[in-house]
Amino acid sequence: MDKNSKKLIAAIQRYNHVEKYACSVLTCDNPVCACNTVYLNLSPLETVDENHHSLSSHQVHINFMEKCLNYPSKKKIPKDELAFANAFLSALRDEDFTLLWKEYFTHKNTITEKANPDSIDAKFQYKEVEKEGVMYAYNDVLPYGDRLLMTIDGKKCIIFDQFCLRPKCACTDTILTIFSADISGKTQQELCIAAVTYAKKSWRAYDNQTFPVSVKTARSAIEDQIPDFYKKLRDRHLKLKSIYAHCKKKNYSPEQPLQVPKAGRNDPCPCGSGKKYKKCCGRQ
């Protein structure tokens, strides 16, 4: 990152000299796609190098998690372009991959939060939601959506907020699970679980379990560090319900009850007794 221009600058050692490129980072525009791939557009800062060789622009596809090139399988890459991409990849250090992850998340977060709920094709277990009331966390449905972050006793924490998604349910309940997290937001230790009714701002311990952080401590930290916390919960709940309703309409067909033909009075009884229906289950 250039301190003056705030632009990404890539310096690549090739043919006994250093080539410098302005670098822009793009991602796919699917809010729920976890391809972990960035598309780097590299534009040379100089049109020729010190040996008077012409420099051209390049696009490099990198999976920053696997630390490898990730071009579409059907796309044929010219040998010179592939050689450049490999040279670029080999020059990346661990901190560069971390920077690419941050750029990737920033782009995907912007796409996610601006997307119309009707354009998001997320995956749900519809039967479990409809029949068992299974809840979904905002960042499980939208892995690049805004995260609820805070600190407790100096530890960086991330909050997973789970909601009921049944369209006809008017509850305002959420289950909050608080984890300690590393710099990338990867969860580590489970610190607290609380059941919260955000419309009433009421809290209680979840299932009478004991955790390293008390519900009282968690509530105090959240309300102090996220002043509009309850509004965020409401907005996130409504957004998830909207996404779920759209996906359910598009992808889910409830099972229809089996229609059993009505037996005639002189037909064998459907119960399997061997008697006529009128002398068995059909008796008045």
PDB file of C-alpha atoms in Angstrom, residues 8-12 20-25 39-45 55-62 71 81 84-85 88-89:
ATOM      1  CA  LEU A   8      -1.890  -0.838  -3.917  1.00  0.00           C
ATOM      2  CA  ILE A   9       1.480  -1.037  -5.641  1.00  0.00           C
ATOM      3  CA  ALA A  10       2.927  -4.392  -6.725  1.00  0.00           C
ATOM      4  CA  ALA A  11       6.689  -4.706  -7.219  1.00  0.00           C
ATOM      5  CA  ILE A  12       7.764  -7.817  -9.135  1.00  0.00           C
ATOM      6  CA  LYS A  20       6.026  -1.836 -10.602  1.00  0.00           C
ATOM      7  CA  TYR A  21       2.278  -1.983 -11.157  1.00  0.00           C
ATOM      8  CA  ALA A  22      -0.748  -0.170  -9.776  1.00  0.00           C
ATOM      9  CA  CYS A  23      -3.049  -2.868  -8.479  1.00  0.00           C
ATOM     10  CA  SER A  24      -6.851  -2.876  -8.208  1.00  0.00           C
ATOM     11  CA  VAL A  25      -8.759  -5.737  -6.583  1.00  0.00           C
ATOM     12  CA  TYR A  39      -9.119 -10.672  -9.623  1.00  0.00           C
ATOM     13  CA  LEU A  40      -6.124  -8.351  -9.662  1.00  0.00           C
ATOM     14  CA  ASN A  41      -5.881  -5.785 -12.453  1.00  0.00           C
ATOM     15  CA  LEU A  42      -2.252  -4.706 -12.758  1.00  0.00           C
ATOM     16  CA  SER A  43      -1.347  -1.564 -14.712  1.00  0.00           C
ATOM     17  CA  PRO A  44       2.371  -0.732 -15.216  1.00  0.00           C
ATOM     18  CA  LEU A  45       3.538   2.526 -13.643  1.00  0.00           C
ATOM     19  CA  LEU A  55       5.304  -3.360 -20.185  1.00  0.00           C
ATOM     20  CA  SER A  56       1.628  -4.243 -20.495  1.00  0.00           C
ATOM     21  CA  SER A  57      -1.337  -4.654 -18.186  1.00  0.00           C
ATOM     22  CA  HIS A  58      -2.245  -8.018 -16.665  1.00  0.00           C
ATOM     23  CA  GLN A  59      -5.049  -9.691 -14.753  1.00  0.00           C
ATOM     24  CA  VAL A  60      -4.150 -12.332 -12.176  1.00  0.00           C
ATOM     25  CA  HIS A  61      -6.690 -14.593 -10.456  1.00  0.00           C
ATOM     26  CA  ILE A  62      -5.596 -15.726  -7.001  1.00  0.00           C
ATOM     27  CA  TYR A  71      -8.346 -19.212 -13.363  1.00  0.00           C
ATOM     28  CA  GLU A  81       0.591 -14.353 -19.143  1.00  0.00           C
ATOM     29  CA  PHE A  84       3.772 -13.370 -15.271  1.00  0.00           C
ATOM     30  CA  ALA A  85       1.027 -14.673 -12.957  1.00  0.00           C
ATOM     31  CA  PHE A  88       3.551 -12.378  -9.252  1.00  0.00           C
ATOM     32  CA  LEU A  89       2.288 -15.204  -7.033  1.00  0.00           C
TER      33      LEU A  89
END
